[in-house]
Short mmCIF file of C-alpha atoms and ligand atoms in Angstrom, two decimals:
data_model
loop_
_atom_site.label_atom_id
_atom_site.label_comp_id
_atom_site.label_asym_id
_atom_site.label_seq_id
_atom_site.Cartn_x
_atom_site.Cartn_y
_atom_site.Cartn_z
CA UNK B 1 188.46 141.03 54.62
CA UNK B 2 191.19 143.59 54.09
CA UNK B 3 194.06 143.39 51.69
CA UNK B 4 194.22 139.58 51.62
CA UNK B 5 191.15 139.56 49.44
CA UNK B 6 192.84 141.12 46.44
CA UNK B 7 194.29 139.59 43.35
CA UNK B 8 196.68 140.97 40.80
CA UNK B 9 195.27 140.56 37.30
CA UNK B 10 197.81 140.29 34.48
CA UNK B 11 196.49 140.37 30.94
CA UNK B 12 198.35 138.79 28.05
CA UNK B 13 199.76 142.18 27.19
CA UNK B 14 200.89 142.77 30.81
CA UNK B 15 202.75 139.45 30.87
CA UNK B 16 204.45 140.18 27.55
CA UNK B 17 205.38 143.68 28.70
CA UNK B 18 207.50 142.29 31.53
CA UNK B 19 210.16 141.23 29.02
CA UNK B 20 211.29 138.19 30.99
CA UNK B 21 214.06 136.56 29.00
CA UNK B 22 214.05 132.98 27.73
CA UNK B 23 217.31 132.39 29.57
CA UNK B 24 215.56 133.02 32.89
CA UNK B 25 212.68 130.73 31.98
CA UNK B 26 215.11 127.93 31.10
CA UNK B 27 216.86 128.41 34.45
CA UNK B 28 213.68 128.21 36.55
CA UNK B 29 212.32 125.28 34.55
CA UNK B 30 215.55 123.35 35.08
CA UNK B 31 215.41 124.18 38.79
CA UNK B 32 211.82 122.90 38.93
CA UNK B 33 212.87 119.58 37.35
CA UNK B 34 215.55 119.23 40.05
CA UNK B 35 213.03 119.89 42.78
CA UNK B 36 210.71 117.30 41.27
CA UNK B 37 213.39 114.64 41.32
CA UNK B 38 214.12 115.34 44.98
CA UNK B 39 210.44 114.64 45.66
CA UNK B 40 209.87 118.23 46.71
CA UNK B 41 207.09 119.12 44.28
CA UNK B 42 203.45 118.23 44.02
CA UNK B 43 201.88 117.94 40.56
CA UNK B 44 199.19 115.36 39.92
CA UNK B 45 198.61 114.31 36.28
CA UNK B 46 196.35 116.78 34.50
CA UNK B 47 192.65 115.99 34.25
CA UNK B 48 190.96 117.24 31.12
CA UNK B 49 187.67 117.78 29.36
CA UNK B 50 187.19 117.60 25.60
CA UNK B 51 184.37 119.80 24.23
CA UNK B 52 185.43 119.36 20.56
CA UNK B 53 187.20 116.68 18.52
CA UNK B 54 190.95 116.68 19.25
CA UNK B 55 190.41 119.67 21.59
CA UNK B 56 191.22 119.78 25.29
CA UNK B 57 190.85 121.93 28.37
CA UNK B 58 193.26 120.79 31.08
CA UNK B 59 193.53 121.65 34.76
CA UNK B 60 197.19 121.68 35.74
CA UNK B 61 197.92 122.23 39.43
CA UNK B 62 201.41 122.29 40.97
CA UNK B 63 203.21 123.31 44.12
CA UNK B 64 206.95 124.01 44.32
CA UNK B 65 207.74 124.80 47.99
CA UNK B 66 211.26 126.09 47.31
CA UNK B 67 209.88 128.72 44.92
CA UNK B 68 206.84 129.37 47.12
CA UNK B 69 204.77 128.81 44.04
CA UNK B 70 201.38 127.13 44.15
CA UNK B 71 198.75 127.36 41.48
CA UNK B 72 196.74 125.92 38.66
CA UNK B 73 196.73 126.49 34.92
CA UNK B 74 193.42 126.12 33.11
CA UNK B 75 194.55 125.76 29.53
CA UNK B 76 192.83 124.84 26.32
CA UNK B 77 193.96 123.80 22.85
CA UNK B 78 191.28 123.89 20.15
CA UNK B 79 192.50 122.87 16.67
CA UNK B 80 189.84 124.97 14.91
CA UNK B 81 190.63 128.34 16.57
CA UNK B 82 193.56 129.25 14.24
CA UNK B 83 191.04 129.22 11.36
CA UNK B 84 189.24 132.06 13.16
CA UNK B 85 192.48 133.97 13.49
CA UNK B 86 192.83 133.00 17.16
CA UNK B 87 195.72 131.13 18.81
CA UNK B 88 195.43 127.38 19.26
CA UNK B 89 196.28 127.70 22.97
CA UNK B 90 194.49 129.96 25.46
CA UNK B 91 193.82 130.01 29.18
CA UNK B 92 194.37 131.43 32.62
CA UNK B 93 196.69 130.66 35.49
CA UNK B 94 195.84 131.27 39.15
CA UNK B 95 198.61 131.60 41.74
CA UNK B 96 197.74 131.12 45.40
CA UNK B 97 199.49 132.30 48.53
CA UNK B 98 201.33 129.28 49.97
CA UNK B 99 200.56 130.32 53.56
CA UNK B 100 196.88 131.21 53.33
CA UNK B 101 195.76 129.51 50.14
CA UNK B 102 194.25 132.79 48.98
CA UNK B 103 194.48 133.55 45.27
CA UNK B 104 197.08 136.29 44.75
CA UNK B 105 197.29 136.51 41.00
CA UNK B 106 195.30 135.63 37.89
CA UNK B 107 197.20 135.83 34.64
CA UNK B 108 196.78 135.00 31.00
CA UNK B 109 198.79 131.84 30.35
CA UNK B 110 199.51 132.11 26.63
CA UNK B 111 202.99 133.54 27.04
CA UNK B 112 203.88 131.10 29.82
CA UNK B 113 202.72 128.11 27.81
CA UNK B 114 204.71 129.20 24.79
CA UNK B 115 207.89 129.94 26.69
CA UNK B 116 208.02 127.12 29.20
CA UNK B 117 207.24 124.59 26.45
CA UNK B 118 210.23 125.95 24.55
CA UNK B 119 212.36 126.00 27.69
CA UNK B 120 211.82 122.33 28.63
CA UNK B 121 213.23 120.92 25.35
CA UNK B 122 216.13 123.34 25.71
CA UNK B 123 216.84 121.94 29.19
CA UNK B 124 216.69 118.46 27.64
CA UNK B 125 218.92 119.48 24.71
CA UNK B 126 221.49 120.98 27.06
CA UNK B 127 222.03 117.52 28.53
CA UNK B 128 221.05 115.18 25.71
CA UNK B 129 221.99 116.84 22.39
CA UNK B 130 225.54 116.92 21.06
CA UNK B 131 227.28 120.15 21.98
CA UNK B 132 228.33 120.60 18.35
CA UNK B 133 224.74 120.36 17.02
CA UNK B 134 224.45 122.68 14.02
CA UNK B 135 221.28 121.81 12.16
CA UNK B 136 217.79 121.93 13.66
CA UNK B 137 214.67 120.49 12.01
CA UNK B 138 211.33 122.02 13.01
CA UNK B 139 208.06 120.35 11.99
CA UNK B 140 205.12 122.60 12.81
CA UNK B 141 206.05 126.26 12.52
CA UNK B 142 203.57 127.84 14.91
CA UNK B 143 203.96 129.20 18.43
CA UNK B 144 205.99 126.20 19.58
CA UNK B 145 208.12 126.10 16.45
CA UNK B 146 209.10 129.66 17.36
CA UNK B 147 209.65 129.34 21.10
CA UNK B 148 211.57 126.08 20.75
CA UNK B 149 213.92 127.71 18.29
CA UNK B 150 214.34 130.69 20.59
CA UNK B 151 215.13 128.47 23.58
CA UNK B 152 217.47 126.19 21.64
CA UNK B 153 219.54 129.16 20.51
CA UNK B 154 220.17 129.89 24.21
CA UNK B 155 221.64 126.45 24.97
CA UNK B 156 222.99 125.25 21.59
CA UNK B 157 225.54 127.87 20.71
CA UNK B 158 226.67 126.17 17.49
CA UNK B 159 223.30 126.20 15.72
CA UNK B 160 223.68 127.48 12.17
CA UNK B 161 220.72 126.25 10.18
CA UNK B 162 217.03 125.49 10.65
CA UNK B 163 215.11 123.27 8.25
CA UNK B 164 211.47 124.24 8.68
CA UNK B 165 208.41 122.30 7.57
CA UNK B 166 204.72 123.16 7.89
CA UNK B 167 201.68 121.91 6.00
CA UNK B 168 200.50 125.50 5.70
CA UNK B 169 202.58 127.36 3.11
CA UNK B 170 201.72 130.82 4.50
CA UNK B 171 202.66 129.86 8.05
CA UNK B 172 205.91 128.42 6.76
CA UNK B 173 206.89 131.54 4.82
CA UNK B 174 206.06 133.77 7.78
CA UNK B 175 208.14 131.58 10.07
CA UNK B 176 211.12 131.66 7.71
CA UNK B 177 210.99 135.46 7.42
CA UNK B 178 210.47 136.12 11.14
CA UNK B 179 212.96 133.58 12.45
CA UNK B 180 215.65 134.66 9.99
CA UNK B 181 215.27 138.25 11.15
CA UNK B 182 215.08 137.35 14.83
CA UNK B 183 217.92 134.86 15.16
CA UNK B 184 220.25 135.56 12.26
CA UNK B 185 220.35 131.86 11.39
CA UNK B 186 219.91 130.29 7.99
CA UNK B 187 216.24 129.27 8.05
CA UNK B 188 215.34 127.10 5.07
CA UNK B 189 211.78 126.08 4.16
CA UNK B 190 211.58 122.42 3.17
CA UNK B 191 208.85 120.66 1.25
CA UNK B 192 208.44 117.42 3.20
CA UNK B 193 208.69 116.11 6.77
CA UNK B 194 211.56 113.88 5.62
CA UNK B 195 213.64 116.89 4.57
CA UNK B 196 213.15 118.44 8.03
CA UNK B 197 214.54 115.31 9.71
CA UNK B 198 217.32 113.92 7.50
CA UNK B 199 220.78 115.21 8.47
CA UNK B 200 219.43 117.28 11.36
CA UNK B 201 221.27 117.16 14.68
CA UNK B 202 218.16 118.18 16.58
CA UNK B 203 214.55 117.62 15.53
CA UNK B 204 211.51 119.20 17.18
CA UNK B 205 208.01 118.11 16.18
CA UNK B 206 205.23 120.54 17.06
CA UNK B 207 202.26 119.71 14.85
CA UNK B 208 198.82 118.72 16.15
CA UNK B 209 198.36 116.01 18.78
CA UNK B 210 196.23 113.20 17.43
CA UNK B 211 194.68 110.48 19.54
CA UNK B 212 194.93 108.11 16.59
CA UNK B 213 198.15 109.22 14.92
CA UNK B 214 199.27 108.46 11.39
CA UNK B 215 202.97 109.05 11.91
CA UNK B 216 205.46 109.45 9.07
CA UNK B 217 208.95 109.82 10.57
CA UNK B 218 210.95 106.67 9.95
CA UNK B 219 213.93 105.40 11.94
CA UNK B 220 216.21 105.68 8.90
CA UNK B 221 215.52 109.42 8.49
CA UNK B 222 216.94 110.26 11.91
CA UNK B 223 220.66 110.84 12.15
CA UNK B 224 222.84 108.80 14.51
CA UNK B 225 223.94 111.18 17.24
CA UNK B 226 220.73 113.16 16.89
CA UNK B 227 218.44 114.49 19.59
CA UNK B 228 214.69 114.64 19.04
CA UNK B 229 212.03 116.30 21.13
CA UNK B 230 208.37 115.66 20.53
CA UNK B 231 205.76 118.13 21.73
CA UNK B 232 202.97 116.49 19.76
CA UNK B 233 203.08 113.09 21.46
CA UNK B 234 203.62 110.20 19.03
CA UNK B 235 201.70 111.93 16.22
CA UNK B 236 204.79 112.35 14.02
CA UNK B 237 207.09 109.50 15.04
CA UNK B 238 206.54 105.93 13.84
CA UNK B 239 206.88 103.34 16.62
CA UNK B 240 209.97 101.85 14.92
CA UNK B 241 211.60 105.31 14.90
CA UNK B 242 211.00 105.73 18.63
CA UNK B 243 212.18 102.18 19.31
CA UNK B 244 215.39 102.94 17.38
CA UNK B 245 216.46 105.43 20.07
CA UNK B 246 219.30 104.47 22.40
CA UNK B 247 217.72 106.57 25.12
CA UNK B 248 214.01 107.37 25.24
CA UNK B 249 213.25 110.03 27.87
CA UNK B 250 210.21 111.95 29.00
CA UNK B 251 209.51 114.95 31.19
CA UNK B 252 207.32 112.83 33.48
CA UNK B 253 206.93 109.06 33.70
CA UNK B 254 203.77 109.29 35.78
CA UNK B 255 202.01 111.49 33.27
CA UNK B 256 203.11 109.29 30.38
CA UNK B 257 201.59 106.28 32.16
CA UNK B 258 198.42 108.29 32.78
CA UNK B 259 198.10 109.17 29.06
CA UNK B 260 198.68 105.54 28.11
CA UNK B 261 195.69 104.61 30.26
CA UNK B 262 193.65 107.14 28.28
CA UNK B 263 194.58 105.41 25.02
CA UNK B 264 197.56 107.47 23.85
CA UNK B 265 201.07 106.10 23.19
CA UNK B 266 200.05 102.60 22.22
CA UNK B 267 203.55 101.63 21.03
CA UNK B 268 206.48 103.43 22.62
CA UNK B 269 209.78 102.21 24.09
CA UNK B 270 210.47 101.88 27.80
CA UNK B 271 211.54 105.11 29.47
CA UNK B 272 215.27 105.41 30.16
CA UNK B 273 214.97 108.50 32.36
CA UNK B 274 212.83 111.51 33.03
CA UNK B 275 214.26 114.99 32.64
CA UNK B 276 214.50 115.52 36.39
CA UNK B 277 216.74 112.45 36.69
CA UNK B 278 218.87 113.74 33.81
CA UNK B 279 219.33 117.31 35.08
CA UNK B 280 220.14 116.14 38.60
CA UNK B 281 222.61 113.49 37.25
CA UNK B 282 220.68 110.62 38.79
CA UNK B 283 220.82 109.03 35.34
CA UNK B 284 223.73 109.61 32.93
CA UNK B 285 222.91 111.92 30.05
CA UNK B 286 224.51 111.59 26.59
CA UNK B 287 227.51 109.30 26.80
CA UNK B 288 228.55 108.85 23.15
CA UNK B 289 228.40 111.19 20.16
CA UNK B 290 226.56 108.58 18.08
CA UNK B 291 223.70 107.97 20.54
CA UNK B 292 220.17 108.53 19.27
CA UNK B 293 218.15 110.21 21.99
CA UNK B 294 214.56 111.33 22.20
CA UNK B 295 212.56 113.21 24.80
CA UNK B 296 208.78 112.94 24.81
CA UNK B 297 207.72 116.20 26.47
CA UNK B 298 204.16 116.19 27.69
CA UNK B 299 204.24 119.51 29.51
CA UNK B 300 204.23 119.78 33.29
CA UNK B 301 202.49 122.16 35.65
CA UNK B 302 205.75 122.63 37.60
CA UNK B 303 207.16 124.33 34.47
CA UNK B 304 204.20 126.73 34.57
CA UNK B 305 204.38 127.49 38.28
CA UNK B 306 208.17 128.00 38.16
CA UNK B 307 207.63 130.60 35.43
CA UNK B 308 204.45 132.10 36.91
CA UNK B 309 206.07 133.08 40.20
CA UNK B 310 208.84 134.80 38.25
CA UNK B 311 206.19 136.76 36.36
CA UNK B 312 204.23 137.62 39.49
CA UNK B 313 207.29 138.88 41.34
CA UNK B 314 208.45 140.93 38.37
CA UNK B 315 204.97 142.42 37.94
CA UNK B 316 204.83 143.40 41.64
CA UNK B 317 208.29 144.95 41.38
CA UNK B 318 207.47 146.97 38.27
CA UNK B 319 203.88 147.84 39.20
CA UNK B 320 202.38 146.17 36.13
CA UNK B 321 198.85 144.73 36.26
CA UNK B 322 195.58 145.61 37.85
CA UNK B 323 194.58 144.90 41.45
CA UNK B 324 191.06 143.50 41.72
CA UNK B 325 188.93 142.67 44.74
CA UNK B 326 188.15 139.00 45.25
N1 NAD A 1 203.99 119.16 25.33
C1 NAD A 1 203.73 120.39 25.73
O1 NAD A 1 204.11 120.82 26.79
C2 NAD A 1 202.95 121.29 24.82
C3 NAD A 1 202.62 122.59 25.21
C4 NAD A 1 201.97 123.44 24.30
C5 NAD A 1 201.64 122.94 23.05
N2 NAD A 1 201.95 121.64 22.74
C6 NAD A 1 201.61 121.07 21.45
O2 NAD A 1 202.47 121.61 20.47
C7 NAD A 1 201.79 121.59 19.22
C8 NAD A 1 201.91 122.96 18.56
O3 NAD A 1 201.26 123.93 19.35
P1 NAD A 1 201.29 125.46 18.92
O4 NAD A 1 200.79 126.26 20.05
O5 NAD A 1 202.62 125.78 18.33
O6 NAD A 1 200.20 125.46 17.74
P2 NAD A 1 200.09 126.48 16.51
O7 NAD A 1 198.69 126.37 16.03
O8 NAD A 1 200.62 127.81 16.88
O9 NAD A 1 201.08 125.85 15.42
C9 NAD A 1 200.89 124.61 14.83
C10 NAD A 1 201.51 124.65 13.43
O10 NAD A 1 201.54 123.31 12.94
C11 NAD A 1 201.13 123.33 11.57
N3 NAD A 1 200.71 121.99 11.22
C12 NAD A 1 199.48 121.41 11.32
N4 NAD A 1 199.55 120.12 10.94
C13 NAD A 1 200.87 119.89 10.62
C14 NAD A 1 201.57 118.77 10.15
N5 NAD A 1 200.98 117.60 9.97
N6 NAD A 1 202.91 118.91 9.90
C15 NAD A 1 203.52 120.08 10.09
N7 NAD A 1 202.90 121.18 10.52
C16 NAD A 1 201.59 121.08 10.79
C17 NAD A 1 200.09 124.42 11.49
O11 NAD A 1 199.94 124.87 10.15
C18 NAD A 1 200.69 125.47 12.42
O12 NAD A 1 201.56 126.35 11.73
C19 NAD A 1 200.34 121.17 19.53
O13 NAD A 1 200.21 119.79 19.29
C20 NAD A 1 200.21 121.43 21.00
O14 NAD A 1 199.24 120.62 21.63
C21 NAD A 1 202.60 120.84 23.59
#
C-alpha cells in the first residue's frame, strides 16, 4: 500500500526528548478551548472500562479541524500501580490523517497527560485567579502536583510560596526537594489538608478520584478571592465548599453531565461557565478581587489532540521516533 501504510512510533522517551515547553502546551490547549466554544471541535464524552476498583481505562477521541488533529487516547489510571513502582497513569495515543483516516502516529501518552492536565488549570488560572496570587496550595504531590505547579509558574508570575500536602511522607519530601530546585520558590511541606488550603490564593487538588468521596475541605478554609482547581473530581471538596463559590466552572459541561449520570458529582453547584466560554470571553471571567472561583477539570481529549499534533510535527521535523509498517 505504499508509504500511507506507515506509522511513526514515539516511545515515552522519544516524546520527552522533544523538549516541548509548557508555555507551548498552554498556548495550544487554550486555542483548543476556543475552537471548542466556536463549535469547531468534535469530542464525545469518554467511555471507560473498569478492570479494578477505582481504576479506569478511557477511550478519548477528538478532532480539531483547525489543527488538523484527529485521534484517540487510550489511557488508564490504576491506583495500585504506584505500589509496584509504576506510574498511576499509562497509555497510548493514536493520531490519524484527517484526509485519509489512516493512522500516522502512535505515541506514549504519559507525558501528554501530565502536561496538558497541568496546562488546562493554568489556562483557567490565567483568567480566573487574581493576578497578584502569591501562595499556591497543592494537595497530592505526584505527577499532577508537579505539572500543575510548572504550568502555574508560567501564567502566575507573582507566585512565591507553595504549601504542599501528601498522605505519603516520602512523596511529599521528594516533591519539596525537587520543586524547590526546579522553580526556586519556597516550597513548604504541611501536615494537614487544611494547612494546604488556608490562606492560599490558588489551591489545586490532585489526590485519587473516588466514586464515593469522603471530602474534607470546608468552605471556611478557602480564602475569599481564591481560585481552586480540582483534578480529582469532588473527592477533596465538601459540597458546602463548592456551593460557597461565586463562580463554579468546568472544562466541559457535557462531560460533567455524563459523569453525573454515572453516579459521580452527587452534590455540586450549577455551572457558571466552561473554560471555552471563559477564554473566548463569552462569559465574563473574574470581576472582583474577592470572588471565590473554582474550576472542576475533568480532562478533555481536545487538550490531548492539541498537544499530540505539536509533538508529531516536532518529531517529524527533528527525525525522532521509529517508522513502522501498519
Ligand atoms: N482531570 C484530569 O484531566 C486528570 C488527568 C490526569 C490525572 N488526573 C487525576 O489527578 C490525580 C493525580 O494523578 P497523578 O497522575 O498525579 O497521580 P500520582 O500517583 O502521580 O500522584 C498522586 C499523589 O497523591 C497522593 N495521595 C493519595 N491520596 C492522597 C490524599 N488523600 N491526599 C493527598 N495526597 C494523596 C499520593 O501519595 C501521590 O503522591 C488522580 O486522581 C488522577 O485521576 C486528572
